[in-house]
Tab-separated table of C-alpha atoms and ligand atoms in Angstrom:
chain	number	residue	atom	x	y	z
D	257	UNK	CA	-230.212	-105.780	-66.117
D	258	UNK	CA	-233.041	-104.004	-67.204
D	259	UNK	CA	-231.398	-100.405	-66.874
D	260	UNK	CA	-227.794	-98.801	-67.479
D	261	UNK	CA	-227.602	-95.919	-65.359
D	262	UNK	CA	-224.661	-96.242	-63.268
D	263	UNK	CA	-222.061	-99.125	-63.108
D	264	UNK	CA	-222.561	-99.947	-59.961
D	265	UNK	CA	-226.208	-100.882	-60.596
D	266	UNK	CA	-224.485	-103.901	-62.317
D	267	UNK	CA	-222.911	-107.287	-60.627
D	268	UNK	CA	-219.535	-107.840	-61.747
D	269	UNK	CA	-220.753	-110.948	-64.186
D	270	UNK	CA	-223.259	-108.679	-66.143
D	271	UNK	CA	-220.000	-106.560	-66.782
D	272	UNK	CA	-217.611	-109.334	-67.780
D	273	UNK	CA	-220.859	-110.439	-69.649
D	274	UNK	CA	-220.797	-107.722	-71.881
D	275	UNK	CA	-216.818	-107.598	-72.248
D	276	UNK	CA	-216.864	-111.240	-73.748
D	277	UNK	CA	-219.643	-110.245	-76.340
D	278	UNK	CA	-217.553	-107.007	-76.689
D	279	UNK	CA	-214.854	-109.194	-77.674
D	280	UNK	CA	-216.857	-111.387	-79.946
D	281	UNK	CA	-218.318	-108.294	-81.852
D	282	UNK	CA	-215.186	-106.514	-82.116
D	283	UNK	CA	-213.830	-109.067	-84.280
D	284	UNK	CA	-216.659	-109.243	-86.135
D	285	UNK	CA	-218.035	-106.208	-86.696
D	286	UNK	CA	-221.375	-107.140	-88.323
D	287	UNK	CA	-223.407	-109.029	-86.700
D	288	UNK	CA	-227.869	-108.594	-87.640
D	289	UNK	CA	-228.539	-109.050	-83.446
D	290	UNK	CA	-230.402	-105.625	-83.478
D	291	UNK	CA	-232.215	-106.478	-86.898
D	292	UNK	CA	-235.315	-103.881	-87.509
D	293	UNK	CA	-234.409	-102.606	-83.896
D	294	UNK	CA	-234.479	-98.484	-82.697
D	295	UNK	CA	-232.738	-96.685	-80.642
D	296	UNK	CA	-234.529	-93.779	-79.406
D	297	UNK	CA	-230.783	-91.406	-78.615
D	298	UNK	CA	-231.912	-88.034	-76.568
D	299	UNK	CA	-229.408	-85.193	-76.356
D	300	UNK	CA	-229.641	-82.563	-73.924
D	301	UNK	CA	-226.153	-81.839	-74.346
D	302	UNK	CA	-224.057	-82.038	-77.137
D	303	UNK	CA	-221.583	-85.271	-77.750
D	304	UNK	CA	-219.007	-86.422	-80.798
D	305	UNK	CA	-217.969	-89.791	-79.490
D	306	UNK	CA	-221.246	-91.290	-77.578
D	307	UNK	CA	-223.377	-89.899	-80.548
D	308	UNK	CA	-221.486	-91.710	-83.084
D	309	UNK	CA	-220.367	-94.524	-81.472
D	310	UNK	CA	-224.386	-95.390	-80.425
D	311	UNK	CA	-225.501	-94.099	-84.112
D	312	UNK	CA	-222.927	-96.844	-85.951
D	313	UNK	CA	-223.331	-99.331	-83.324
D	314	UNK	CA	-226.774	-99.982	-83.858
D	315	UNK	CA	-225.981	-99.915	-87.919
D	316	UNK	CA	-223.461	-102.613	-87.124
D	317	UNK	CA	-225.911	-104.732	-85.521
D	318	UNK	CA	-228.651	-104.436	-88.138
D	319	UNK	CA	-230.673	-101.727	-86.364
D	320	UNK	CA	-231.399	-98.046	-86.325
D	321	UNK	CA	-230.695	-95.118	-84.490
D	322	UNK	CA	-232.534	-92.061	-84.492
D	323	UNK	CA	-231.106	-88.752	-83.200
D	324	UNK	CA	-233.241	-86.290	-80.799
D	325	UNK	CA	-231.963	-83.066	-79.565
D	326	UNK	CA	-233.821	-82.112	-77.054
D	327	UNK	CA	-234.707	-78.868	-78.511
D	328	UNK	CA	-236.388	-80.346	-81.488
D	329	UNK	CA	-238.670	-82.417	-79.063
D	330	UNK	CA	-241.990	-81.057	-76.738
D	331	UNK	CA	-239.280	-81.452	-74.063
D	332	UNK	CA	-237.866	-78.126	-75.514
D	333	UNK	CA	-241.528	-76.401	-74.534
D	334	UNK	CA	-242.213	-78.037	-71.423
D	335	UNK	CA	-243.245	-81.588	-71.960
D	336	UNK	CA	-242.202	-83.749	-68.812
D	337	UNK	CA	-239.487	-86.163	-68.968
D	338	UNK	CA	-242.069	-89.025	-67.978
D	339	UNK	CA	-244.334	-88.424	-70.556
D	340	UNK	CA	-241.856	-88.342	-73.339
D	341	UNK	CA	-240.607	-92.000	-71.810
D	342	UNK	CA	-243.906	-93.143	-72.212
D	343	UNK	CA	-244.187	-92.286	-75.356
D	344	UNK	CA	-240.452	-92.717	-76.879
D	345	UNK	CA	-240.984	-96.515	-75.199
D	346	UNK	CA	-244.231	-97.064	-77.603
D	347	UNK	CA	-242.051	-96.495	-80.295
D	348	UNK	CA	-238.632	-97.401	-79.726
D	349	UNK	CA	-236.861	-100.332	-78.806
D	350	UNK	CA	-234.625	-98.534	-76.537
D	351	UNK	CA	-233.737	-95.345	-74.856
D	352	UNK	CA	-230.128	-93.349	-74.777
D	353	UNK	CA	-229.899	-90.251	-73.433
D	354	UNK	CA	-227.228	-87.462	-72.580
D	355	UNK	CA	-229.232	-85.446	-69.671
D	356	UNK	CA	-228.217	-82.245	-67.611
D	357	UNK	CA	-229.413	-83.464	-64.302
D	358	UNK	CA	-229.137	-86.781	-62.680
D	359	UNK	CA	-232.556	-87.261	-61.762
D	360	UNK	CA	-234.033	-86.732	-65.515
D	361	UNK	CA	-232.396	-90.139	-66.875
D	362	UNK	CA	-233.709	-91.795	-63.517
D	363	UNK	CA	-237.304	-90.154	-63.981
D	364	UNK	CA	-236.670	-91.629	-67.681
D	365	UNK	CA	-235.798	-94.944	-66.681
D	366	UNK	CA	-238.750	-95.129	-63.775
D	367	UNK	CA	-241.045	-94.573	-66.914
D	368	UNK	CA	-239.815	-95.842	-69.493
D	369	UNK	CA	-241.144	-99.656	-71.218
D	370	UNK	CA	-238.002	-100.270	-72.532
D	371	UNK	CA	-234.179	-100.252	-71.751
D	372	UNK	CA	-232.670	-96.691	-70.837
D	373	UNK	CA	-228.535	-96.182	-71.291
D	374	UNK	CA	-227.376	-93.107	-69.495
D	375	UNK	CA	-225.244	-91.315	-72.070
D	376	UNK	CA	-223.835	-88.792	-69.659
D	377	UNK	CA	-225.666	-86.873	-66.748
D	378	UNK	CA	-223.923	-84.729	-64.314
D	379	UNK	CA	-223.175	-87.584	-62.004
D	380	UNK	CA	-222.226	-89.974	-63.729
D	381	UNK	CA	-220.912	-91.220	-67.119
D	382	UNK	CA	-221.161	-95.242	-66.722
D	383	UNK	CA	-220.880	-95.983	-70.681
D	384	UNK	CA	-217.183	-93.920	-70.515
D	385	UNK	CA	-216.023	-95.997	-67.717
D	386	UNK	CA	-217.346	-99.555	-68.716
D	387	UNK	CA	-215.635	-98.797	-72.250
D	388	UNK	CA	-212.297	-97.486	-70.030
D	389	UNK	CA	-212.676	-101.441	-68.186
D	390	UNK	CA	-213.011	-102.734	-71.214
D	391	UNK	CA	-209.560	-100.956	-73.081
D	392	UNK	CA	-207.444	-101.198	-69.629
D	393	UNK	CA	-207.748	-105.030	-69.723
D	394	UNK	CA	-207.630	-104.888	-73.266
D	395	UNK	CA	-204.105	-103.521	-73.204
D	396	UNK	CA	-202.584	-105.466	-69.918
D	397	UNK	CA	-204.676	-108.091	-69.970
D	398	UNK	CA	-206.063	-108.011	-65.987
D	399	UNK	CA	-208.102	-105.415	-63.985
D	400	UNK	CA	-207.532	-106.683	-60.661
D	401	UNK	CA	-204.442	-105.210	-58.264
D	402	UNK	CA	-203.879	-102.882	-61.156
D	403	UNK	CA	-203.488	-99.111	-59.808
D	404	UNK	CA	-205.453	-96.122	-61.806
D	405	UNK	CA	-204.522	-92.885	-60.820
D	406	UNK	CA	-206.739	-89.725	-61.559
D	407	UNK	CA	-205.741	-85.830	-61.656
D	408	UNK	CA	-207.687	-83.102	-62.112
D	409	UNK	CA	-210.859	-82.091	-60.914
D	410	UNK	CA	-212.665	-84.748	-59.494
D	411	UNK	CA	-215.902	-83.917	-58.791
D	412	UNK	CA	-216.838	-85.000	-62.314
D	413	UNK	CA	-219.455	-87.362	-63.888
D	414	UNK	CA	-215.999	-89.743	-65.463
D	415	UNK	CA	-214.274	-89.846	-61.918
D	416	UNK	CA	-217.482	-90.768	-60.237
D	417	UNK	CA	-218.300	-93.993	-62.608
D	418	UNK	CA	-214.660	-94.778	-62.690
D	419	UNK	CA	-214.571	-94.816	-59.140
D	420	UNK	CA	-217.215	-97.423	-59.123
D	421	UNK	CA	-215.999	-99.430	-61.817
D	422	UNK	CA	-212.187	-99.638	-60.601
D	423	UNK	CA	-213.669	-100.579	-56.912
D	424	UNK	CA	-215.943	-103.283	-58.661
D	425	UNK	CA	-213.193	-104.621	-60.454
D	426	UNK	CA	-210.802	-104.905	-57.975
D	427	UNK	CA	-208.787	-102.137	-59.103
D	428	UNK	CA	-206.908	-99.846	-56.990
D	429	UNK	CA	-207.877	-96.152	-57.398
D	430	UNK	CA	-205.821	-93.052	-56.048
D	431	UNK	CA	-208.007	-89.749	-57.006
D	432	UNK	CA	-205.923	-86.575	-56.869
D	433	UNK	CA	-207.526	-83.205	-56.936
D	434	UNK	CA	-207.705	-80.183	-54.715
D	435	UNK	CA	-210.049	-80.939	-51.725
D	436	UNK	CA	-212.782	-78.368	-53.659
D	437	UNK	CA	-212.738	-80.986	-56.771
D	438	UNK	CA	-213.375	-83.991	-54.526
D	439	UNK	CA	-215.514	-86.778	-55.785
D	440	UNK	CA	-219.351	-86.811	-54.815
D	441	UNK	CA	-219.599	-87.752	-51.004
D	442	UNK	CA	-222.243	-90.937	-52.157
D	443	UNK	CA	-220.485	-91.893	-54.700
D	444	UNK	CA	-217.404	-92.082	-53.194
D	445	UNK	CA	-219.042	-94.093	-49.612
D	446	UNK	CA	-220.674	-96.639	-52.268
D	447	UNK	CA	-216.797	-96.932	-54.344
D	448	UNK	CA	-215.245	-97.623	-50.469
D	449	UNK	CA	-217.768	-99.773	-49.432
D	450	UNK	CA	-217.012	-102.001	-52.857
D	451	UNK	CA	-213.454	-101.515	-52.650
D	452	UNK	CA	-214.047	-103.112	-48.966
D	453	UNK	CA	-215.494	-106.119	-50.591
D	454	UNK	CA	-212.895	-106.171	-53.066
D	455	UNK	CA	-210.355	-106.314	-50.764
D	456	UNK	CA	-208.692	-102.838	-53.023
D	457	UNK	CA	-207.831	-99.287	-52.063
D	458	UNK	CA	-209.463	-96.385	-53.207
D	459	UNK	CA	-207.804	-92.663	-51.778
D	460	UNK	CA	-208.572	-89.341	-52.305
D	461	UNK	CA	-205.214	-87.462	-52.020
D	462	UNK	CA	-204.475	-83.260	-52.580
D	463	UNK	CA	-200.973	-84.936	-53.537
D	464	UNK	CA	-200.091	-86.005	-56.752
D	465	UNK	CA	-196.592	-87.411	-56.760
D	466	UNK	CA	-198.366	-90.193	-53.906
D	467	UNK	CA	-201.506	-90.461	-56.348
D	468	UNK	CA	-199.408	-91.626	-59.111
D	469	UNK	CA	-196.991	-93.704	-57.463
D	470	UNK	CA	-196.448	-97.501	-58.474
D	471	UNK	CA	-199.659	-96.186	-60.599
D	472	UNK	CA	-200.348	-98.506	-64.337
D	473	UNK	CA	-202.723	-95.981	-66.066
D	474	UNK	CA	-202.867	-92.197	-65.180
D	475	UNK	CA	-206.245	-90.601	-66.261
D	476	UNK	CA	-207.446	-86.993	-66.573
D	477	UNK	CA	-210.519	-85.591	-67.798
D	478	UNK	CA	-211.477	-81.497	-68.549
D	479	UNK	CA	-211.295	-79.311	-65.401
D	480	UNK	CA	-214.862	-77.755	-65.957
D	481	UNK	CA	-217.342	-79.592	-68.170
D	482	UNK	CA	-219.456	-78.040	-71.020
D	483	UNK	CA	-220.306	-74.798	-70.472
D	484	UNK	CA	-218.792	-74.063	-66.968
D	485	UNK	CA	-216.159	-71.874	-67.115
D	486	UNK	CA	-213.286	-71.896	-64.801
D	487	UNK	CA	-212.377	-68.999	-63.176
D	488	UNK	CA	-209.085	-67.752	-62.428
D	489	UNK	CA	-208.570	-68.604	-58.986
D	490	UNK	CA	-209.867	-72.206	-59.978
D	491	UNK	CA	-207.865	-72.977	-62.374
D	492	UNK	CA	-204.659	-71.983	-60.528
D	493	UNK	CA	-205.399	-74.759	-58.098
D	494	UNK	CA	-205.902	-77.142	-60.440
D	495	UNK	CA	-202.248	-76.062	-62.252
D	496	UNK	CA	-200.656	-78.185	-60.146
D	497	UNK	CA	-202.619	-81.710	-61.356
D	498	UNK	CA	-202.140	-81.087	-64.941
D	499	UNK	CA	-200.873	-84.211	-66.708
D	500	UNK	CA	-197.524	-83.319	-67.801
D	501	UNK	CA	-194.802	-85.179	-68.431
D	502	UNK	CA	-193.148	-83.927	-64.940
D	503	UNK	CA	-196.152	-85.241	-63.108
D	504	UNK	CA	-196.202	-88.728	-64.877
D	505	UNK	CA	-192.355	-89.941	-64.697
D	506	UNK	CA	-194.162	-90.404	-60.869
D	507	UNK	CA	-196.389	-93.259	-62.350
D	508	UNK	CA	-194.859	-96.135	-63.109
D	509	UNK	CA	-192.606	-96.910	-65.888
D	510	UNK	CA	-195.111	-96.742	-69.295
D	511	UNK	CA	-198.140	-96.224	-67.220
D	512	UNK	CA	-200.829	-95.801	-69.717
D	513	UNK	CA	-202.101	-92.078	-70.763
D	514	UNK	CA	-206.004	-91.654	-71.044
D	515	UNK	CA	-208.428	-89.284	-71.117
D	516	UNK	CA	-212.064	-89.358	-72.194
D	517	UNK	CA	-212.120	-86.525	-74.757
D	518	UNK	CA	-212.678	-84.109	-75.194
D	519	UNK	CA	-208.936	-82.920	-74.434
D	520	UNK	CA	-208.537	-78.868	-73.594
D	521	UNK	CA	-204.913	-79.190	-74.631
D	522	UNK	CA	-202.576	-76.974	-72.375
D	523	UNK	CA	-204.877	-77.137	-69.546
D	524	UNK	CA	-205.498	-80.802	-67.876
D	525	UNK	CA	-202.900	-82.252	-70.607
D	526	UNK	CA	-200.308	-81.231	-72.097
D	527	UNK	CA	-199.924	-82.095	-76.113
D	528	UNK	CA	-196.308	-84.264	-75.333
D	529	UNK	CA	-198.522	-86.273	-73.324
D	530	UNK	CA	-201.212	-86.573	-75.309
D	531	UNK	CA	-199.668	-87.849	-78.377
D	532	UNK	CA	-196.525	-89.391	-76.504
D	533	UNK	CA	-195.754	-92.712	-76.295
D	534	UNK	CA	-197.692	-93.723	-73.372
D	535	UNK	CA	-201.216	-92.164	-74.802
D	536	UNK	CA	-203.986	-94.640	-75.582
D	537	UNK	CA	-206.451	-92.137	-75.915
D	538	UNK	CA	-207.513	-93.120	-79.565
D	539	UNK	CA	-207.872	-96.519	-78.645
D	540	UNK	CA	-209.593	-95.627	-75.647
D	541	UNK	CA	-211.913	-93.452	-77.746
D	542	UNK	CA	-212.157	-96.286	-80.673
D	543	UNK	CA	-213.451	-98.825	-77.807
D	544	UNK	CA	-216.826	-96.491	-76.725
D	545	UNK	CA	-218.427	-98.059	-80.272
D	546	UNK	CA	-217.364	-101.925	-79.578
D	547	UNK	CA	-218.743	-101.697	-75.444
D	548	UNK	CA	-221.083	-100.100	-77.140
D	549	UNK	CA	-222.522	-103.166	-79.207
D	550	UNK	CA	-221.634	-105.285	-76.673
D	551	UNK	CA	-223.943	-103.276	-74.322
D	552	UNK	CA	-226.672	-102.829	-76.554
D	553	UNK	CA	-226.692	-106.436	-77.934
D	554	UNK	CA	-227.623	-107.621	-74.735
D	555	UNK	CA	-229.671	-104.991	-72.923
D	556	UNK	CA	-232.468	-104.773	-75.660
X	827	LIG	N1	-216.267	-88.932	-73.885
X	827	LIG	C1	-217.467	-88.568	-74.378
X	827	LIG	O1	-218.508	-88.940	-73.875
X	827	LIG	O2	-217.393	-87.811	-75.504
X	827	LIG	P1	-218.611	-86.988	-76.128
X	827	LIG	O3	-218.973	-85.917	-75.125
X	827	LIG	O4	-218.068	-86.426	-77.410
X	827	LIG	O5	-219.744	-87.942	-76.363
């Protein structure tokens, strides 16, 4: 593994790989691995959690991270992606970064000397989804034959890497949206061929009742993604996959609550489900720093 772009660059041993040293750094904290390293973190797009997370991970491990907005760099006046991984890789130990299009953290990774972590493009959002692995066993101690549903809009970054992770995993995977919000056609014929191999199911349903049924964790993510805004007609068809507490007495009883954050409260989730019972989204959120480590610890 030189690379983390997408999860399913990675073989199912790299991942539980990295969920054992998760482990192992989680319960203790500070460990020098990373000592005198840098992290080179480039934001396109702004980011609480990954930020942070990446920023005190590499203090836990005895390194340094060093914050870029994109703006601030020559990217911001025209300077190509490849020539700022050339350079960032003469300097840093490794490269994060939060990109608007796909094919930027690819072109980044193509020329870059040293490890690249995609922080978020519009594709995909692999650290979100190894971290989600990574709390769902945490919490019922398996992956496989466990049943993740997801409602909302679908043809998101989150859906797509969870998509490949569950089918990885052998996790079943019933995606709920309107058939506008479906996941990415390529994404979704790599996830079936996977969840071939792993003998699992992965649907794409416009119902949501059958989505969540016999489902363990129900997920949802924002309808439209920074700095889309929905219009009206859009967000009425999405009214129906809002995660209420109607929708998830369909689920299983005490299927787990997540979401990615952040939340538009009232929109994809309701606050009762949010901060109900059910929710894990803190620890969910808490978990993005120790993947983190255990990512970092053995990718640089
Ligand atoms: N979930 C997530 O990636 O959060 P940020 O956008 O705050 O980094």
């Amino acid at each position: 593994m030189m690379h983390f772009i997408s999860v399913q660059d990675l073989k199912v041993q790299e991942i539980l790989a990295i969920f054992r040293r998760t482990d192992t750094l989680k319960k203790k904290p500070i460990q020098p691995l990373l000592k005198d390293k840098n992290l080179a973190m480039v934001f396109q797009k702004p980011s609480t959690r990954t930020r942070v997370s990446f920023e005190v991970a590499m203090n836990h491990l005895g390194g340094h991270a060093l914050y870029l907005n994109s703006h601030d760099l020559q990217m911001g006046r025209g300077e190509t992606i490849a020539d700022t991984a050339r350079v960032l890789s003469r300097y840093a130990d490794a490269i994060m970064a939060r990109v608007f299009s796909h094919k930027d953290v690819v072109e980044l990774a193509a020329r870059s000397g040293v490890p690249v972590i995609n922080g978020l493009s519009d594709l995909l959002h692999p650290c979100q989804a190894l971290s989600d692995m990574y709390t769902i066993h945490e919490k019922l101690g398996r992956l496989r034959g466990l049943k993740l549903a997801y409602t909302g809009n679908a043809r998101n970054n989150v859906t797509h890497s969870l998509c490949h992770a569950c089918s990885k995993l052998g996790m079943n995977m019933s995606v709920t949206c309107p058939p506008k919000h479906a996941p990415d056609k390529a994404v979704l014929r790599d996830s079936m061929a996977n969840a071939k191999a792993t003998r699992t199911v992965l649907e794409v349903t416009p119902d949501p009742k059958k989505a969540l049924k016999g489902a363990d964790i129900v997920y949802t993510d924002t309808w439209f993604s920074m700095g889309n805004r929905p219009s009206r007609i859009e967000e009425n068809a999405l009214k129906p996959y809002q995660l209420n507490s109607s929708l998830l007495r369909h689920a299983k009883r005490g299927a787990l609550v997540m979401h990615c954050l952040p939340a538009h409260r009232g929109q994809e989730i309701t606050d009762d489900v949010m901060d109900g019972p059910q929710s894990i989204v803190w620890d969910q959120a808490g978990n993005r720093l120790h993947v983190q480590k255990g990512l970092l610890s053995l990718l640089v």
